[in-house]
């Protein structure tokens, strides 16, 4: 899934750059307000792209990593219904 998130991120950033270039290279000749609106839309895309690229998916099992505290790990394993052999 990491590859898909990365692909979506680069597509979104490409759309952002394209909007900026078209707004001030082409659209401003006919309509400055339209160019400003295009830039406002392009301004919102990078934070959204960063959120999409950095979100955790259901297949990312980061919560299963041991914390390093054996007592806490045993407690969480008991709550999750799984038993790990003690090291």
PDB file of C-alpha atoms in Angstrom, residues 3-31:
ATOM      1  CA  UNK A   3       3.477   2.461  -3.272  1.00  0.00           C
ATOM      2  CA  UNK A   4      -0.133   3.465  -3.870  1.00  0.00           C
ATOM      3  CA  UNK A   5       0.047   6.249  -1.269  1.00  0.00           C
ATOM      4  CA  UNK A   6       3.289   7.500  -2.804  1.00  0.00           C
ATOM      5  CA  UNK A   7       1.749   7.427  -6.283  1.00  0.00           C
ATOM      6  CA  UNK A   8      -1.305   9.402  -5.106  1.00  0.00           C
ATOM      7  CA  UNK A   9       0.981  11.921  -3.384  1.00  0.00           C
ATOM      8  CA  UNK A  10       2.997  12.578  -6.538  1.00  0.00           C
ATOM      9  CA  UNK A  11      -0.159  12.858  -8.659  1.00  0.00           C
ATOM     10  CA  UNK A  12      -1.608  15.410  -6.243  1.00  0.00           C
ATOM     11  CA  UNK A  13       1.610  17.420  -6.187  1.00  0.00           C
ATOM     12  CA  UNK A  14       1.782  17.299  -9.987  1.00  0.00           C
ATOM     13  CA  UNK A  15      -1.753  18.698 -10.151  1.00  0.00           C
ATOM     14  CA  UNK A  16      -0.698  21.435  -7.724  1.00  0.00           C
ATOM     15  CA  UNK A  17       2.294  22.492  -9.823  1.00  0.00           C
ATOM     16  CA  UNK A  18       0.220  22.304 -13.010  1.00  0.00           C
ATOM     17  CA  UNK A  19      -2.436  24.566 -11.503  1.00  0.00           C
ATOM     18  CA  UNK A  20       0.174  27.166 -10.513  1.00  0.00           C
ATOM     19  CA  UNK A  21       1.887  27.130 -13.902  1.00  0.00           C
ATOM     20  CA  UNK A  22      -1.368  27.298 -15.853  1.00  0.00           C
ATOM     21  CA  UNK A  23      -2.817  29.984 -13.573  1.00  0.00           C
ATOM     22  CA  UNK A  24       0.013  32.443 -14.008  1.00  0.00           C
ATOM     23  CA  UNK A  25       1.257  31.378 -17.419  1.00  0.00           C
ATOM     24  CA  UNK A  26      -2.018  31.071 -19.313  1.00  0.00           C
ATOM     25  CA  UNK A  27      -5.203  31.858 -17.387  1.00  0.00           C
ATOM     26  CA  UNK A  28      -4.126  35.256 -16.019  1.00  0.00           C
ATOM     27  CA  UNK A  29      -4.127  36.634 -19.557  1.00  0.00           C
ATOM     28  CA  UNK A  30      -7.911  36.200 -19.735  1.00  0.00           C
ATOM     29  CA  UNK A  31      -8.984  36.311 -16.094  1.00  0.00           C
TER      30      UNK A  31
END
